[in-house]
mmCIF file of C-alpha atoms and ligand atoms in Angstrom:
data_model
loop_
_atom_site.group_PDB
_atom_site.id
_atom_site.type_symbol
_atom_site.label_atom_id
_atom_site.label_comp_id
_atom_site.label_asym_id
_atom_site.label_seq_id
_atom_site.Cartn_x
_atom_site.Cartn_y
_atom_site.Cartn_z
ATOM 1 C CA MET A 1 -56.445 -284.338 -30.460
ATOM 2 C CA TYR A 2 -56.644 -287.867 -29.377
ATOM 3 C CA PHE A 3 -55.496 -289.194 -26.018
ATOM 4 C CA PHE A 4 -53.553 -292.284 -25.910
ATOM 5 C CA TYR A 5 -52.762 -294.039 -22.945
ATOM 6 C CA THR A 6 -52.415 -297.554 -22.766
ATOM 7 C CA PRO A 7 -51.107 -300.180 -20.000
ATOM 8 C CA LEU A 8 -48.438 -302.287 -21.065
ATOM 9 C CA ASP A 9 -48.309 -304.476 -17.707
ATOM 10 C CA GLN A 10 -48.650 -303.657 -14.213
ATOM 11 C CA ASP A 11 -45.236 -301.773 -14.375
ATOM 12 C CA SER A 12 -45.628 -300.091 -17.675
ATOM 13 C CA ARG A 13 -47.240 -297.931 -19.669
ATOM 14 C CA LEU A 14 -47.606 -295.804 -22.857
ATOM 15 C CA GLN A 15 -48.636 -292.304 -23.098
ATOM 16 C CA LEU A 16 -48.983 -289.750 -25.154
ATOM 17 C CA LEU A 17 -45.481 -287.335 -24.716
ATOM 18 C CA GLN A 18 -46.473 -284.168 -22.981
ATOM 19 C CA ARG A 19 -44.651 -280.520 -22.812
ATOM 20 C CA HIS A 20 -44.116 -281.216 -19.068
ATOM 21 C CA ASP A 21 -42.406 -284.754 -19.641
ATOM 22 C CA ALA A 22 -39.457 -282.409 -21.432
ATOM 23 C CA ASN A 23 -37.333 -282.743 -18.257
ATOM 24 C CA ALA A 24 -37.794 -286.559 -17.955
ATOM 25 C CA LEU A 25 -36.423 -286.921 -21.764
ATOM 26 C CA PHE A 26 -33.721 -284.707 -21.863
ATOM 27 C CA HIS A 27 -32.566 -286.473 -18.881
ATOM 28 C CA LEU A 28 -32.711 -289.620 -20.754
ATOM 29 C CA ILE A 29 -31.479 -288.635 -24.088
ATOM 30 C CA ASP A 30 -28.491 -286.900 -22.262
ATOM 31 C CA THR A 31 -27.411 -290.100 -20.367
ATOM 32 C CA ASN A 32 -27.776 -292.229 -23.312
ATOM 33 C CA ARG A 33 -26.161 -290.375 -26.146
ATOM 34 C CA ALA A 34 -23.464 -292.804 -26.951
ATOM 35 C CA HIS A 35 -26.062 -295.539 -26.980
ATOM 36 C CA LEU A 36 -28.382 -293.836 -29.268
ATOM 37 C CA ARG A 37 -25.784 -292.212 -31.410
ATOM 38 C CA ARG A 38 -24.894 -295.743 -32.526
ATOM 39 C CA TRP A 39 -28.177 -295.578 -34.797
ATOM 40 C CA LEU A 40 -29.866 -292.156 -34.839
ATOM 41 C CA THR A 41 -29.144 -288.752 -35.610
ATOM 42 C CA TRP A 42 -31.203 -286.412 -33.927
ATOM 43 C CA GLU A 43 -29.431 -286.847 -30.499
ATOM 44 C CA ARG A 44 -26.705 -284.190 -31.484
ATOM 45 C CA GLN A 45 -29.598 -281.629 -31.848
ATOM 46 C CA THR A 46 -30.757 -281.981 -28.401
ATOM 47 C CA GLN A 47 -28.571 -280.029 -26.100
ATOM 48 C CA SER A 48 -31.156 -278.883 -23.208
ATOM 49 C CA ALA A 49 -34.796 -279.766 -21.745
ATOM 50 C CA HIS A 50 -36.004 -276.741 -23.757
ATOM 51 C CA ASP A 51 -35.081 -278.484 -27.328
ATOM 52 C CA CYS A 52 -36.909 -280.732 -26.016
ATOM 53 C CA GLU A 53 -40.146 -278.905 -25.357
ATOM 54 C CA GLN A 54 -39.714 -277.988 -28.716
ATOM 55 C CA PHE A 55 -39.697 -280.982 -29.793
ATOM 56 C CA ILE A 56 -43.020 -282.172 -27.997
ATOM 57 C CA THR A 57 -44.556 -279.487 -28.958
ATOM 58 C CA SER A 58 -43.901 -280.237 -32.767
ATOM 59 C CA ARG A 59 -44.797 -283.420 -32.168
ATOM 60 C CA LEU A 60 -48.061 -282.452 -30.476
ATOM 61 C CA ARG A 61 -48.966 -279.983 -33.642
ATOM 62 C CA ILE A 62 -48.867 -283.505 -35.639
ATOM 63 C CA THR A 63 -51.446 -285.004 -33.620
ATOM 64 C CA ALA A 64 -53.304 -282.297 -33.198
ATOM 65 C CA GLU A 65 -53.649 -282.444 -37.113
ATOM 66 C CA ASN A 66 -54.160 -286.050 -37.240
ATOM 67 C CA GLY A 67 -50.647 -286.874 -38.425
ATOM 68 C CA GLY A 68 -50.022 -289.678 -35.663
ATOM 69 C CA PHE A 69 -48.127 -289.362 -32.099
ATOM 70 C CA THR A 70 -45.317 -289.741 -30.104
ATOM 71 C CA ALA A 71 -45.885 -291.700 -26.752
ATOM 72 C CA ALA A 72 -43.805 -291.960 -23.983
ATOM 73 C CA LEU A 73 -43.143 -295.538 -22.473
ATOM 74 C CA TRP A 74 -43.058 -295.527 -18.698
ATOM 75 C CA HIS A 75 -41.555 -298.319 -16.830
ATOM 76 C CA GLN A 76 -41.641 -298.327 -12.918
ATOM 77 C CA GLU A 77 -42.228 -294.656 -13.352
ATOM 78 C CA GLN A 78 -39.471 -293.731 -15.109
ATOM 79 C CA LEU A 79 -39.151 -292.536 -18.648
ATOM 80 C CA ALA A 80 -37.528 -295.798 -20.491
ATOM 81 C CA GLY A 81 -38.274 -294.259 -24.196
ATOM 82 C CA LEU A 82 -40.391 -293.161 -26.983
ATOM 83 C CA ILE A 83 -42.455 -294.751 -30.023
ATOM 84 C CA GLU A 84 -44.230 -292.746 -32.569
ATOM 85 C CA LEU A 85 -46.389 -293.846 -34.888
ATOM 86 C CA GLN A 86 -45.934 -291.233 -37.923
ATOM 87 C CA LYS A 87 -46.306 -290.387 -41.523
ATOM 88 C CA ILE A 88 -49.582 -291.687 -41.706
ATOM 89 C CA SER A 89 -50.893 -291.384 -44.895
ATOM 90 C CA TRP A 90 -54.963 -291.890 -44.478
ATOM 91 C CA ILE A 91 -55.609 -292.201 -48.284
ATOM 92 C CA ASP A 92 -53.623 -295.278 -48.254
ATOM 93 C CA ARG A 93 -54.460 -296.148 -44.534
ATOM 94 C CA ARG A 94 -50.571 -296.492 -43.967
ATOM 95 C CA SER A 95 -48.150 -295.417 -41.009
ATOM 96 C CA ALA A 96 -44.882 -296.221 -39.996
ATOM 97 C CA ILE A 97 -43.555 -297.055 -36.146
ATOM 98 C CA GLY A 98 -40.140 -295.475 -35.098
ATOM 99 C CA TYR A 99 -38.865 -296.205 -31.557
ATOM 100 C CA TRP A 100 -35.773 -295.914 -28.924
ATOM 101 C CA LEU A 101 -35.176 -297.310 -25.221
ATOM 102 C CA GLY A 102 -32.763 -296.295 -22.781
ATOM 103 C CA LYS A 103 -30.004 -298.597 -22.739
ATOM 104 C CA THR A 104 -30.784 -299.750 -19.104
ATOM 105 C CA PHE A 105 -34.265 -300.376 -20.085
ATOM 106 C CA GLN A 106 -33.394 -302.883 -22.931
ATOM 107 C CA GLY A 107 -33.548 -306.482 -22.445
ATOM 108 C CA HIS A 108 -36.957 -306.675 -20.914
ATOM 109 C CA GLY A 109 -39.401 -306.775 -24.078
ATOM 110 C CA LEU A 110 -40.674 -303.547 -23.349
ATOM 111 C CA MET A 111 -40.490 -302.492 -26.767
ATOM 112 C CA THR A 112 -41.633 -305.045 -28.308
ATOM 113 C CA ALA A 113 -44.444 -305.139 -25.667
ATOM 114 C CA ALA A 114 -45.244 -301.617 -26.713
ATOM 115 C CA CYS A 115 -45.127 -302.062 -30.657
ATOM 116 C CA ARG A 116 -47.333 -304.691 -30.208
ATOM 117 C CA ALA A 117 -50.117 -301.865 -28.545
ATOM 118 C CA VAL A 118 -49.707 -299.487 -30.780
ATOM 119 C CA VAL A 119 -49.855 -301.910 -34.156
ATOM 120 C CA ASP A 120 -53.420 -302.809 -32.403
ATOM 121 C CA TYR A 121 -54.181 -299.346 -31.894
ATOM 122 C CA GLY A 122 -53.163 -298.822 -35.499
ATOM 123 C CA PHE A 123 -55.536 -301.168 -36.553
ATOM 124 C CA ASP A 124 -58.291 -301.320 -34.472
ATOM 125 C CA THR A 125 -58.727 -297.578 -33.690
ATOM 126 C CA LEU A 126 -57.754 -295.989 -36.575
ATOM 127 C CA GLY A 127 -58.292 -298.258 -38.897
ATOM 128 C CA LEU A 128 -55.167 -298.632 -40.815
ATOM 129 C CA ASN A 129 -54.347 -301.099 -43.241
ATOM 130 C CA ARG A 130 -50.219 -301.334 -43.179
ATOM 131 C CA ILE A 131 -47.759 -300.569 -40.829
ATOM 132 C CA GLU A 132 -43.989 -300.308 -40.992
ATOM 133 C CA ILE A 133 -41.044 -300.532 -39.553
ATOM 134 C CA GLU A 134 -37.728 -300.170 -40.770
ATOM 135 C CA ALA A 135 -34.269 -300.801 -38.826
ATOM 136 C CA ALA A 136 -30.622 -300.054 -40.138
ATOM 137 C CA ALA A 137 -29.465 -303.733 -41.631
ATOM 138 C CA GLY A 138 -26.945 -303.968 -38.778
ATOM 139 C CA ASN A 139 -29.314 -303.039 -36.006
ATOM 140 C CA LYS A 140 -29.885 -306.611 -34.777
ATOM 141 C CA ARG A 141 -32.054 -305.435 -32.015
ATOM 142 C CA SER A 142 -33.928 -303.094 -33.534
ATOM 143 C CA ARG A 143 -34.863 -305.553 -36.426
ATOM 144 C CA ALA A 144 -35.461 -308.240 -33.190
ATOM 145 C CA ILE A 145 -38.669 -306.465 -33.063
ATOM 146 C CA PRO A 146 -40.614 -306.749 -36.173
ATOM 147 C CA GLU A 147 -39.448 -310.446 -36.273
ATOM 148 C CA ARG A 148 -40.674 -310.726 -33.468
ATOM 149 C CA LEU A 149 -44.212 -309.576 -33.801
ATOM 150 C CA GLY A 150 -44.203 -311.189 -37.469
ATOM 151 C CA PHE A 151 -43.762 -308.495 -39.550
ATOM 152 C CA HIS A 152 -42.726 -309.301 -43.587
ATOM 153 C CA GLN A 153 -39.513 -308.203 -44.462
ATOM 154 C CA ASP A 154 -40.578 -306.173 -47.797
ATOM 155 C CA GLY A 155 -36.756 -305.400 -48.843
ATOM 156 C CA ILE A 156 -33.731 -303.297 -48.308
ATOM 157 C CA LEU A 157 -33.253 -299.790 -48.964
ATOM 158 C CA ARG A 158 -29.199 -299.559 -49.872
ATOM 159 C CA GLN A 159 -27.042 -296.726 -48.729
ATOM 160 C CA TYR A 160 -30.201 -295.069 -47.037
ATOM 161 C CA GLN A 161 -29.279 -293.331 -44.223
ATOM 162 C CA GLN A 162 -25.948 -291.582 -43.485
ATOM 163 C CA VAL A 163 -25.487 -292.121 -39.686
ATOM 164 C CA ASN A 164 -22.131 -291.163 -38.220
ATOM 165 C CA GLY A 165 -20.688 -290.679 -41.473
ATOM 166 C CA HIS A 166 -21.208 -294.339 -43.180
ATOM 167 C CA TYR A 167 -23.985 -295.113 -45.823
ATOM 168 C CA LEU A 168 -26.765 -297.611 -43.625
ATOM 169 C CA ASP A 169 -28.997 -299.975 -45.568
ATOM 170 C CA LEU A 170 -32.541 -300.157 -44.139
ATOM 171 C CA VAL A 171 -34.486 -302.946 -43.975
ATOM 172 C CA VAL A 172 -38.489 -302.809 -44.486
ATOM 173 C CA TYR A 173 -40.795 -304.750 -42.639
ATOM 174 C CA SER A 174 -44.510 -304.251 -42.856
ATOM 175 C CA MET A 175 -47.837 -305.551 -41.432
ATOM 176 C CA LEU A 176 -50.983 -305.748 -43.146
ATOM 177 C CA SER A 177 -54.252 -305.469 -40.898
ATOM 178 C CA ALA A 178 -55.770 -308.851 -42.643
ATOM 179 C CA GLU A 179 -52.538 -310.230 -41.335
ATOM 180 C CA TRP A 180 -52.347 -309.062 -37.665
ATOM 181 C CA ARG A 181 -56.029 -309.983 -37.168
ATOM 182 C CA ALA A 182 -55.158 -313.687 -38.470
ATOM 183 C CA SER A 183 -52.060 -313.574 -36.056
ATOM 184 C CA ILE A 184 -54.018 -312.944 -33.058
HETATM 185 C C1 COA B 1 -34.135 -300.777 -30.693
HETATM 186 C C2 COA B 1 -34.147 -300.946 -29.512
HETATM 187 C C3 COA B 1 -35.777 -300.262 -28.486
HETATM 188 C C4 COA B 1 -34.953 -302.693 -28.857
HETATM 189 O O1 COA B 1 -34.738 -302.448 -27.638
HETATM 190 P P1 COA B 1 -34.286 -304.079 -26.985
HETATM 191 O O2 COA B 1 -34.668 -304.072 -25.457
HETATM 192 O O3 COA B 1 -33.676 -304.916 -27.728
HETATM 193 O O4 COA B 1 -36.474 -304.599 -27.675
HETATM 194 P P2 COA B 1 -37.450 -305.270 -26.383
HETATM 195 O O5 COA B 1 -37.883 -304.322 -25.031
HETATM 196 O O6 COA B 1 -38.225 -305.284 -26.939
HETATM 197 O O7 COA B 1 -36.813 -306.217 -25.554
HETATM 198 C C5 COA B 1 -36.657 -307.429 -26.104
HETATM 199 C C6 COA B 1 -34.798 -308.123 -25.189
HETATM 200 O O8 COA B 1 -36.336 -308.617 -24.022
HETATM 201 C C7 COA B 1 -36.145 -310.012 -24.038
HETATM 202 N N1 COA B 1 -37.331 -310.401 -23.537
HETATM 203 C C8 COA B 1 -37.203 -310.531 -22.538
HETATM 204 N N2 COA B 1 -38.803 -310.848 -22.290
HETATM 205 C C9 COA B 1 -39.849 -310.785 -23.133
HETATM 206 C C10 COA B 1 -40.864 -310.638 -23.355
HETATM 207 N N3 COA B 1 -41.846 -311.307 -22.383
HETATM 208 N N4 COA B 1 -41.037 -310.447 -24.663
HETATM 209 C C11 COA B 1 -40.045 -310.093 -25.699
HETATM 210 N N5 COA B 1 -38.832 -309.877 -25.412
HETATM 211 C C12 COA B 1 -38.487 -310.396 -24.182
HETATM 212 C C13 COA B 1 -35.570 -310.526 -25.608
HETATM 213 O O9 COA B 1 -35.300 -311.675 -25.521
HETATM 214 C C14 COA B 1 -35.006 -309.537 -26.036
HETATM 215 O O10 COA B 1 -33.500 -309.255 -25.187
HETATM 216 P P3 COA B 1 -32.284 -310.534 -26.241
HETATM 217 O O11 COA B 1 -32.259 -309.308 -27.302
HETATM 218 O O12 COA B 1 -31.313 -310.016 -25.665
HETATM 219 O O13 COA B 1 -32.607 -311.969 -26.548
HETATM 220 C C15 COA B 1 -33.127 -300.426 -28.668
HETATM 221 O O14 COA B 1 -31.933 -301.478 -28.577
HETATM 222 C C16 COA B 1 -32.616 -299.121 -28.333
HETATM 223 O O15 COA B 1 -33.361 -297.926 -28.567
HETATM 224 N N6 COA B 1 -31.506 -299.229 -29.277
HETATM 225 C C17 COA B 1 -30.981 -297.539 -29.906
HETATM 226 C C18 COA B 1 -32.035 -296.774 -30.899
HETATM 227 C C19 COA B 1 -32.884 -297.910 -31.853
HETATM 228 O O16 COA B 1 -31.763 -298.526 -32.007
HETATM 229 N N7 COA B 1 -33.653 -297.909 -31.937
HETATM 230 C C20 COA B 1 -34.407 -298.183 -33.376
HETATM 231 C C21 COA B 1 -33.787 -297.326 -34.715
HETATM 232 S S1 COA B 1 -35.096 -298.161 -36.334
#
C-alpha cells in the first residue's frame, strides 16, 4: 500500500484516511447531514463510528489492491472533508476524483487545492492519462472546482443519479495528462 501525504499549505494537508480517523469522520458526517444529503446518497447509511471504520477498511482494501485511495483533508488539525481517487483503470490509465467538505470549511479554496494536489499525484506519480470529475448539473459549488482547474466539459449524463427521490443530470469533466502539464 502506498503512503499518501501532501501538505496543501501551512494549515492544511491531505493524508491517507486511516482506521483511527473513524471517530473524527463520524463527527464530521453527523454534524453535516443536511448539507451532505443535498447531493450525496451514502450519508443515511452512516449511523455510527463503527460504520465509518468499516467504510475506511473497505477503502484501505481498495488501496491495497492498487485501485485508488481516499484521503482525509485536515485543516487546522480538524477533519474538513474527504477526497478520493477512485475507479482506476490501469489498462486505460484513467481515474475519477470524488470529494466533499463539511459546510463550515467551504469557501476557502481547500477542495480546489486538494484536487490540484491529487491531479498532480495522479499524473506525475501514478502515470495516469485521464482524470474525471463528475458533478450534478445543479451543484454549482462542485462544478466550479473542475472549471476553476481548467477541466474540459465532456458531456452530460441525463438523469444519471437518483438523490432524494429526484433524478439528477451528471456533468462529466476531464483533464488529460498533456493538458495538465501544458497548463502548469
Ligand atoms: C463541493 C464542495 C467540496 C465545494 O466546496 P467549496 O468550498 O465551494 O470549494 P473550495 O474549497 O475549492 O473553495 C472554493 C471557494 O473558496 C473561494 N476561494 C477562496 N480562496 C480560494 C483559493 N485560493 N482558490 C480557490 N478558491 C478560493 C472561492 O471563491 C470559492 O468560493 P465561492 O464559491 O463563494 O466563490 C462542497 O460544497 C461540498 O462538499 N458540498 C457537499 C457535497 C458535495 O456536493 N460533494 C460533491 C459531489 S460531486
